[in-house]
Short mmCIF file of C-alpha atoms in Angstrom, two decimals:
data_model
loop_
_atom_site.label_atom_id
_atom_site.label_comp_id
_atom_site.label_asym_id
_atom_site.label_seq_id
_atom_site.Cartn_x
_atom_site.Cartn_y
_atom_site.Cartn_z
CA UNK A 1 91.44 149.88 88.11
CA UNK A 2 91.83 148.94 84.43
CA UNK A 3 95.43 147.90 85.04
CA UNK A 4 94.30 145.87 88.07
CA UNK A 5 91.67 144.04 86.01
CA UNK A 6 94.17 143.33 83.23
CA UNK A 7 96.65 141.92 85.75
CA UNK A 8 93.94 139.79 87.37
CA UNK A 9 92.98 138.43 83.95
CA UNK A 10 96.61 137.68 83.11
CA UNK A 11 97.15 135.75 86.36
CA UNK A 12 93.98 133.72 85.73
CA UNK A 13 95.04 132.97 82.17
CA UNK A 14 98.54 131.89 83.22
CA UNK A 15 97.11 129.73 86.02
CA UNK A 16 94.78 127.96 83.59
CA UNK A 17 97.71 127.44 81.19
CA UNK A 18 99.53 125.69 84.07
CA UNK A 19 102.35 128.25 84.27
CA UNK A 20 103.92 127.86 87.77
CA UNK A 21 101.73 129.93 90.06
CA UNK A 22 104.56 131.63 91.94
CA UNK A 23 106.23 132.76 88.73
CA UNK A 24 102.90 134.02 87.33
CA UNK A 25 102.10 136.05 90.44
CA UNK A 26 105.58 137.55 90.74
CA UNK A 27 105.87 138.47 87.05
CA UNK A 28 102.40 139.99 86.71
CA UNK A 29 102.71 141.82 90.05
CA UNK A 30 106.04 143.41 89.11
CA UNK A 31 104.67 144.45 85.72
CA UNK A 32 101.45 145.82 87.20
CA UNK A 33 103.15 147.81 89.97
CA UNK A 34 105.57 149.23 87.39
CA UNK A 35 102.64 150.32 85.19
CA UNK A 36 100.79 151.86 88.14
CA UNK A 37 103.81 153.61 89.69
CA UNK A 38 107.31 153.00 88.39
CA UNK A 39 109.89 150.26 88.19
CA UNK A 40 111.74 151.86 91.10
CA UNK A 41 108.68 151.31 93.31
CA UNK A 42 108.40 147.69 92.15
CA UNK A 43 112.12 147.15 92.65
CA UNK A 44 111.86 148.52 96.20
CA UNK A 45 108.77 146.50 97.11
CA UNK A 46 110.29 143.17 96.07
CA UNK A 47 113.03 142.96 98.76
CA UNK A 48 110.76 144.59 101.35
CA UNK A 49 107.99 142.03 100.80
CA UNK A 50 110.34 139.06 100.59
CA UNK A 51 112.38 140.00 103.68
CA UNK A 52 109.25 140.70 105.73
CA UNK A 53 107.84 137.30 104.79
CA UNK A 54 111.11 135.37 105.08
CA UNK A 55 111.74 136.56 108.64
CA UNK A 56 108.14 136.08 109.76
CA UNK A 57 107.66 133.46 112.46
CA UNK A 58 104.21 132.69 111.00
CA UNK A 59 105.77 131.37 107.80
CA UNK A 60 108.13 129.10 109.73
CA UNK A 61 105.16 126.88 110.55
CA UNK A 62 104.84 125.72 106.92
CA UNK A 63 108.05 123.64 106.52
CA UNK A 64 107.70 122.21 110.03
CA UNK A 65 104.31 120.62 109.36
CA UNK A 66 105.48 119.52 105.90
CA UNK A 67 108.43 117.78 107.56
CA UNK A 68 106.12 116.02 110.02
CA UNK A 69 103.89 114.70 107.23
CA UNK A 70 106.84 113.57 105.11
CA UNK A 71 108.38 111.64 108.00
CA UNK A 72 105.18 109.68 108.61
CA UNK A 73 104.45 109.01 104.94
CA UNK A 74 108.02 108.03 103.99
CA UNK A 75 108.59 105.70 106.94
CA UNK A 76 105.53 103.52 106.34
CA UNK A 77 103.74 104.54 109.53
CA UNK A 78 100.68 105.41 107.40
CA UNK A 79 100.40 101.73 106.41
CA UNK A 80 100.04 100.81 110.10
CA UNK A 81 97.03 103.09 110.35
CA UNK A 82 95.33 101.38 107.39
CA UNK A 83 96.00 97.93 108.87
CA UNK A 84 94.35 98.98 112.13
CA UNK A 85 91.31 100.49 110.41
CA UNK A 86 90.99 97.41 108.21
CA UNK A 87 91.22 95.06 111.20
CA UNK A 88 88.13 96.68 112.73
CA UNK A 89 86.10 97.50 109.58
CA UNK A 90 87.31 95.07 106.91
CA UNK A 91 84.79 92.35 107.71
CA UNK A 92 81.66 94.38 107.00
CA UNK A 93 80.34 95.09 103.49
CA UNK A 94 82.22 98.10 102.18
CA UNK A 95 84.58 97.76 105.12
CA UNK A 96 87.78 98.22 103.13
CA UNK A 97 86.47 101.48 101.65
CA UNK A 98 85.35 102.62 105.11
CA UNK A 99 88.79 101.74 106.49
CA UNK A 100 90.39 103.70 103.65
CA UNK A 101 88.29 106.77 104.47
CA UNK A 102 89.19 106.55 108.17
CA UNK A 103 92.85 106.17 107.23
CA UNK A 104 92.64 109.23 104.97
CA UNK A 105 91.27 111.24 107.89
CA UNK A 106 93.94 109.97 110.26
CA UNK A 107 96.74 110.59 107.80
CA UNK A 108 95.34 114.06 107.09
CA UNK A 109 95.65 114.87 110.78
CA UNK A 110 99.44 114.74 110.48
CA UNK A 111 99.98 115.49 106.79
CA UNK A 112 98.13 118.68 105.80
CA UNK A 113 98.14 117.95 102.06
CA UNK A 114 95.32 116.44 99.99
CA UNK A 115 97.71 115.43 97.20
CA UNK A 116 100.02 113.57 99.59
CA UNK A 117 97.04 111.85 101.23
CA UNK A 118 95.61 110.70 97.88
CA UNK A 119 98.99 109.54 96.56
CA UNK A 120 99.80 107.62 99.75
CA UNK A 121 96.42 105.92 99.96
CA UNK A 122 96.63 104.92 96.29
CA UNK A 123 99.69 102.85 97.19
CA UNK A 124 98.45 101.60 100.55
CA UNK A 125 94.69 100.98 100.16
CA UNK A 126 93.94 100.46 96.46
CA UNK A 127 95.74 97.08 96.11
CA UNK A 128 93.72 95.65 99.01
CA UNK A 129 90.40 96.87 97.58
CA UNK A 130 91.35 95.48 94.16
CA UNK A 131 92.24 92.13 95.76
CA UNK A 132 88.78 91.76 97.33
CA UNK A 133 86.91 92.69 94.15
CA UNK A 134 85.96 96.31 94.75
CA UNK A 135 84.97 98.15 91.58
CA UNK A 136 87.52 100.63 90.25
CA UNK A 137 84.82 103.28 90.43
CA UNK A 138 84.27 103.01 94.20
CA UNK A 139 87.89 102.25 95.12
CA UNK A 140 89.37 105.20 93.23
CA UNK A 141 86.58 107.63 94.21
CA UNK A 142 86.98 106.73 97.89
CA UNK A 143 90.68 107.59 97.77
CA UNK A 144 90.17 110.79 95.76
CA UNK A 145 87.38 112.03 98.07
CA UNK A 146 89.21 110.96 101.22
CA UNK A 147 92.28 112.85 100.07
CA UNK A 148 90.37 116.13 100.18
CA UNK A 149 90.14 115.79 103.97
CA UNK A 150 93.87 116.56 104.01
CA UNK A 151 93.29 120.29 103.53
CA UNK A 152 90.62 120.66 106.25
CA UNK A 153 91.47 118.34 109.14
CA UNK A 154 94.29 120.17 110.96
CA UNK A 155 97.14 120.76 110.54
CA UNK A 156 96.29 122.00 107.03
CA UNK A 157 98.75 123.74 104.70
CA UNK A 158 95.87 125.56 102.96
CA UNK A 159 94.57 126.88 106.30
CA UNK A 160 98.09 128.04 107.18
CA UNK A 161 98.33 129.99 103.92
CA UNK A 162 94.84 131.43 104.38
CA UNK A 163 95.80 132.54 107.89
CA UNK A 164 98.98 134.23 106.63
CA UNK A 165 97.09 136.04 103.83
CA UNK A 166 94.25 137.25 106.05
CA UNK A 167 96.34 137.73 109.23
CA UNK A 168 94.09 135.37 111.17
CA UNK A 169 95.28 133.19 114.04
CA UNK A 170 96.44 129.88 112.53
CA UNK A 171 95.73 128.03 115.78
CA UNK A 172 92.10 129.18 115.71
CA UNK A 173 91.79 128.12 112.07
CA UNK A 174 93.11 124.66 112.97
CA UNK A 175 90.64 124.30 115.85
CA UNK A 176 87.79 125.55 113.64
CA UNK A 177 88.55 122.83 111.07
CA UNK A 178 88.12 119.90 113.48
CA UNK A 179 84.30 119.54 113.56
CA UNK A 180 83.74 120.32 109.83
CA UNK A 181 86.46 117.78 109.02
CA UNK A 182 84.81 115.10 111.17
CA UNK A 183 81.45 115.98 109.62
CA UNK A 184 82.97 115.45 106.16
CA UNK A 185 84.39 112.08 107.25
CA UNK A 186 80.99 110.96 108.63
CA UNK A 187 79.15 112.00 105.45
CA UNK A 188 81.71 110.28 103.20
CA UNK A 189 81.39 107.07 105.24
CA UNK A 190 77.62 107.35 104.94
CA UNK A 191 77.96 107.47 101.13
CA UNK A 192 80.15 104.35 101.14
CA UNK A 193 77.72 102.49 103.41
CA UNK A 194 74.73 103.31 101.20
CA UNK A 195 76.60 102.22 98.06
CA UNK A 196 77.56 98.96 99.76
CA UNK A 197 73.92 98.33 100.76
CA UNK A 198 72.20 99.25 97.48
CA UNK A 199 74.96 98.26 95.03
CA UNK A 200 76.78 95.39 96.77
CA UNK A 201 78.62 94.41 93.58
CA UNK A 202 80.79 97.53 94.04
CA UNK A 203 81.79 96.70 97.63
CA UNK A 204 82.16 92.99 98.47
CA UNK A 205 82.64 91.84 102.02
CA UNK A 206 86.30 91.66 103.08
CA UNK A 207 88.07 89.45 105.59
CA UNK A 208 87.21 90.14 109.23
CA UNK A 209 90.09 90.59 111.63
CA UNK A 210 90.36 88.41 114.71
CA UNK A 211 90.28 89.87 118.21
CA UNK A 212 94.03 89.32 118.50
CA UNK A 213 94.70 91.04 115.16
CA UNK A 214 92.60 94.02 116.19
CA UNK A 215 94.42 94.36 119.48
CA UNK A 216 97.83 94.06 117.84
CA UNK A 217 96.90 96.56 115.10
CA UNK A 218 96.29 99.29 117.66
CA UNK A 219 100.04 99.52 118.19
CA UNK A 220 100.29 101.25 114.81
CA UNK A 221 97.68 103.91 115.64
CA UNK A 222 99.28 105.59 118.65
CA UNK A 223 101.71 107.84 116.67
CA UNK A 224 98.78 109.52 114.89
CA UNK A 225 96.68 109.83 118.04
CA UNK A 226 99.63 111.15 120.05
CA UNK A 227 100.60 113.75 117.44
CA UNK A 228 97.03 114.93 116.87
CA UNK A 229 96.30 115.27 120.59
CA UNK A 230 99.66 116.92 121.22
CA UNK A 231 99.25 119.51 118.46
CA UNK A 232 95.53 120.26 118.65
CA UNK A 233 95.35 119.79 122.42
CA UNK A 234 98.34 122.08 122.94
CA UNK A 235 96.87 124.76 120.68
CA UNK A 236 93.44 124.45 122.30
CA UNK A 237 94.84 124.75 125.82
CA UNK A 238 97.11 127.63 124.81
CA UNK A 239 100.30 125.79 125.74
CA UNK A 240 102.13 126.84 122.59
CA UNK A 241 101.78 128.85 119.37
CA UNK A 242 101.18 127.26 115.93
CA UNK A 243 104.86 127.68 115.06
CA UNK A 244 105.91 125.97 118.27
CA UNK A 245 103.32 123.26 117.59
CA UNK A 246 104.92 122.66 114.19
CA UNK A 247 108.35 122.29 115.79
CA UNK A 248 107.04 119.95 118.48
CA UNK A 249 105.11 117.89 115.91
CA UNK A 250 108.07 117.55 113.53
CA UNK A 251 110.46 116.71 116.36
CA UNK A 252 108.09 114.14 117.85
CA UNK A 253 107.53 112.51 114.43
CA UNK A 254 111.30 112.19 113.97
CA UNK A 255 111.69 110.65 117.43
CA UNK A 256 108.87 108.16 116.76
CA UNK A 257 110.39 107.11 113.42
CA UNK A 258 113.85 106.77 115.00
CA UNK A 259 112.45 104.85 117.98
CA UNK A 260 110.75 102.39 115.62
CA UNK A 261 113.97 102.10 113.57
CA UNK A 262 112.27 103.24 110.37
CA UNK A 263 114.42 106.27 109.63
CA UNK A 264 117.87 105.42 108.33
CA UNK A 265 120.27 108.02 106.98
CA UNK A 266 119.20 107.50 103.35
CA UNK A 267 115.51 107.88 104.13
CA UNK A 268 116.20 110.88 106.38
CA UNK A 269 118.02 112.57 103.50
CA UNK A 270 115.07 111.91 101.18
CA UNK A 271 112.63 113.36 103.72
CA UNK A 272 114.70 116.52 104.19
CA UNK A 273 115.15 117.05 100.45
CA UNK A 274 111.44 116.60 99.78
CA UNK A 275 110.57 118.97 102.64
CA UNK A 276 112.99 121.60 101.35
CA UNK A 277 111.67 121.32 97.79
CA UNK A 278 108.01 121.60 98.81
CA UNK A 279 108.71 124.45 101.24
CA UNK A 280 110.64 126.52 98.70
CA UNK A 281 107.90 125.97 96.13
CA UNK A 282 105.26 127.18 98.60
CA UNK A 283 107.39 130.14 99.67
CA UNK A 284 107.74 131.33 96.07
CA UNK A 285 103.96 131.11 95.67
CA UNK A 286 103.40 132.99 98.94
CA UNK A 287 105.88 135.72 98.01
CA UNK A 288 104.07 136.15 94.71
CA UNK A 289 100.69 136.29 96.49
CA UNK A 290 101.93 138.96 98.89
CA UNK A 291 103.23 141.08 96.03
CA UNK A 292 99.97 140.55 94.16
CA UNK A 293 98.09 141.81 97.23
CA UNK A 294 100.17 144.99 97.03
CA UNK A 295 99.14 145.33 93.39
CA UNK A 296 95.44 144.86 94.29
CA UNK A 297 95.83 147.60 96.91
CA UNK A 298 97.59 150.03 94.55
CA UNK A 299 95.04 149.51 91.77
CA UNK A 300 92.04 150.07 94.05
CA UNK A 301 90.44 146.92 92.67
CA UNK A 302 89.30 145.60 96.06
CA UNK A 303 87.87 149.01 97.05
CA UNK A 304 86.03 149.25 93.73
CA UNK A 305 84.59 145.76 94.23
CA UNK A 306 83.43 146.76 97.72
CA UNK A 307 81.77 149.92 96.36
CA UNK A 308 80.10 147.88 93.60
CA UNK A 309 78.76 145.36 96.12
CA UNK A 310 77.49 148.06 98.47
CA UNK A 311 75.66 149.76 95.63
CA UNK A 312 74.18 146.57 94.23
CA UNK A 313 71.31 146.39 96.69
CA UNK A 314 72.08 142.75 97.51
CA UNK A 315 71.43 141.55 101.05
CA UNK A 316 74.28 140.40 103.27
CA UNK A 317 73.45 136.77 102.55
CA UNK A 318 73.04 137.52 98.84
CA UNK A 319 76.57 138.95 98.73
CA UNK A 320 77.91 135.84 100.46
CA UNK A 321 76.07 133.55 98.03
CA UNK A 322 77.52 135.45 95.05
CA UNK A 323 81.06 135.08 96.45
CA UNK A 324 80.54 131.37 97.13
CA UNK A 325 79.27 130.78 93.59
CA UNK A 326 82.39 132.50 92.20
CA UNK A 327 84.65 130.24 94.29
CA UNK A 328 82.64 127.15 93.36
CA UNK A 329 82.83 127.87 89.62
CA UNK A 330 86.54 128.71 89.79
CA UNK A 331 87.15 125.40 91.56
CA UNK A 332 86.01 123.58 88.43
CA UNK A 333 88.80 125.06 86.29
CA UNK A 334 91.58 126.19 88.65
CA UNK A 335 93.89 124.79 91.29
CA UNK A 336 92.69 125.38 94.87
CA UNK A 337 95.90 127.14 95.88
CA UNK A 338 95.56 129.59 92.98
CA UNK A 339 91.96 130.39 93.92
CA UNK A 340 92.84 131.22 97.52
CA UNK A 341 95.95 133.22 96.70
CA UNK A 342 94.29 135.31 93.99
CA UNK A 343 90.73 135.83 95.20
CA UNK A 344 90.86 135.85 99.00
CA UNK A 345 92.77 139.21 99.07
CA UNK A 346 90.28 140.55 96.50
CA UNK A 347 87.13 139.61 98.45
CA UNK A 348 88.46 140.11 101.99
CA UNK A 349 87.54 143.85 102.32
CA UNK A 350 83.97 143.06 101.22
CA UNK A 351 83.67 140.21 103.73
CA UNK A 352 85.03 142.37 106.56
CA UNK A 353 82.68 145.24 105.64
CA UNK A 354 79.71 142.86 105.77
CA UNK A 355 80.75 141.60 109.20
CA UNK A 356 81.57 138.00 108.29
CA UNK A 357 83.95 136.11 110.58
CA UNK A 358 87.16 135.45 108.62
CA UNK A 359 87.96 132.29 110.61
CA UNK A 360 84.55 130.84 109.67
CA UNK A 361 84.98 131.98 106.06
CA UNK A 362 88.38 130.25 105.96
CA UNK A 363 86.65 126.93 106.68
CA UNK A 364 84.03 127.67 104.02
CA UNK A 365 86.75 128.47 101.46
CA UNK A 366 88.57 125.23 102.24
CA UNK A 367 85.35 123.20 101.83
CA UNK A 368 84.80 124.95 98.49
CA UNK A 369 88.33 124.06 97.37
CA UNK A 370 87.74 120.48 98.55
CA UNK A 371 84.81 120.30 96.12
CA UNK A 372 87.02 121.78 93.38
CA UNK A 373 89.66 119.09 93.98
CA UNK A 374 87.24 116.37 92.80
CA UNK A 375 85.13 118.36 90.30
CA UNK A 376 85.66 118.09 86.51
CA UNK A 377 87.24 119.23 84.29
CA UNK A 378 90.32 119.92 86.47
CA UNK A 379 89.84 117.95 89.72
CA UNK A 380 93.49 117.94 90.78
CA UNK A 381 93.05 115.03 93.21
CA UNK A 382 91.70 112.93 90.35
CA UNK A 383 94.80 113.55 88.24
CA UNK A 384 97.12 112.90 91.20
CA UNK A 385 95.31 109.58 91.62
CA UNK A 386 95.48 108.87 87.89
CA UNK A 387 99.26 109.33 87.99
CA UNK A 388 99.47 106.66 90.71
CA UNK A 389 96.81 104.38 89.16
CA UNK A 390 97.48 104.59 85.40
CA UNK A 391 95.13 101.68 84.57
CA UNK A 392 92.05 103.45 85.99
CA UNK A 393 90.32 105.81 83.54
CA UNK A 394 89.75 109.43 84.57
CA UNK A 395 86.08 109.10 83.59
CA UNK A 396 85.69 106.13 85.93
CA UNK A 397 87.02 108.16 88.87
CA UNK A 398 84.78 111.16 88.13
CA UNK A 399 81.67 108.95 87.83
CA UNK A 400 82.44 107.37 91.19
CA UNK A 401 82.85 110.82 92.76
CA UNK A 402 79.32 112.06 91.94
CA UNK A 403 77.74 111.00 95.29
CA UNK A 404 80.74 112.37 97.22
CA UNK A 405 80.36 115.73 95.44
CA UNK A 406 76.67 115.76 96.33
CA UNK A 407 77.31 115.33 100.06
CA UNK A 408 80.08 117.95 99.86
CA UNK A 409 77.55 120.49 98.60
CA UNK A 410 75.18 119.45 101.39
CA UNK A 411 77.95 119.88 103.97
CA UNK A 412 78.75 123.33 102.55
CA UNK A 413 75.10 124.34 102.95
CA UNK A 414 75.06 123.09 106.57
CA UNK A 415 78.26 124.98 107.46
CA UNK A 416 76.95 128.19 105.87
CA UNK A 417 73.60 127.88 107.65
CA UNK A 418 75.16 127.00 111.02
CA UNK A 419 78.47 128.89 111.53
CA UNK A 420 78.60 127.65 115.13
CA UNK A 421 79.71 124.21 113.87
CA UNK A 422 83.00 125.81 112.81
CA UNK A 423 83.31 128.36 115.61
CA UNK A 424 82.10 126.61 118.76
CA UNK A 425 85.49 125.06 119.61
CA UNK A 426 87.23 128.38 118.90
CA UNK A 427 84.84 130.18 121.25
CA UNK A 428 85.38 127.58 123.96
CA UNK A 429 89.15 127.88 123.49
CA UNK A 430 88.94 131.66 123.98
#
């Protein structure tokens, strides 16, 4: 157990020092397994773990959904979605920010990455808000908060990884994320509306779209609607598995881009290179996480934690609250991917022993990491946005995010108190 704790501390330290997470997990895991057993055991486990993961059909879903998101973001289809949202909402006070939030949700439904959503919206929506006199505080905070929807509204890369780590059905996780994601969108839009009403200097009225412009703008929305209904509807009806859904989604996105003549050879090459790079990076992280799980098992750290919890005298809800506080605090100083990969395997035996539904807990974990993405001092979405908007101060973005963080905590409390919000669609699907 001492070796397990030392290895856990080393991984946390390396993650905070921004050492690549996959390298940290692999290195520490190999060293820890060698210390616990022998180098021969570590050397044997490496190819076994990697080959088992590499040939798993569950892992094949990751690059397919990444490809789908890259096709839509690289071909400018995401800009069509913003134009449509702006045509309907731009004329009301705060309308451009509301349109940006709706666009973030729509783009999330085919992207699966909060960073990609934030970076794309910084290029698409921020210039329009700046043009109409929106304050940097509201404009940047809207994009940063809206970007977090990318890891909850399905398909979500984080939910895929959580499903692989916990051996939960990825399709059920996707379905479970729909209502909490829409709840987050509604609460974010409520924040924008209230700011526009009580502090109108932050959100001037934009230019209203004509009836003809609104009708014409709808032509840019159908790819997102079609892909979302195809993927989520197919999973809900049981027509295909998550891996097959990824293949169908990626193939359909390619056909849409080709049909609209937006995907030339040069752009196609860029999309494939970016997909390969992101996929390999995620695979290295996943391989490291799987090996780290083996280390946790060998060291008995998870079993010791379970025994400690059972002997603590805490109630079932008290144990859950303690785990949520740990995740919430870690989100302030660590990347969301690192938190899930390191701590989900550690806490999973305790959650199972207490009878918590792991699909529901997956949604709770993602909401917690959403909060971490916009919480200082790390707030990865804020720094992604800063890289795309160098003239906007980090402090300005964080100040604008305070009301969004507040409603995120409220949403977390609602989802914890009412698990049926996350599970009702899954139960109906079954």
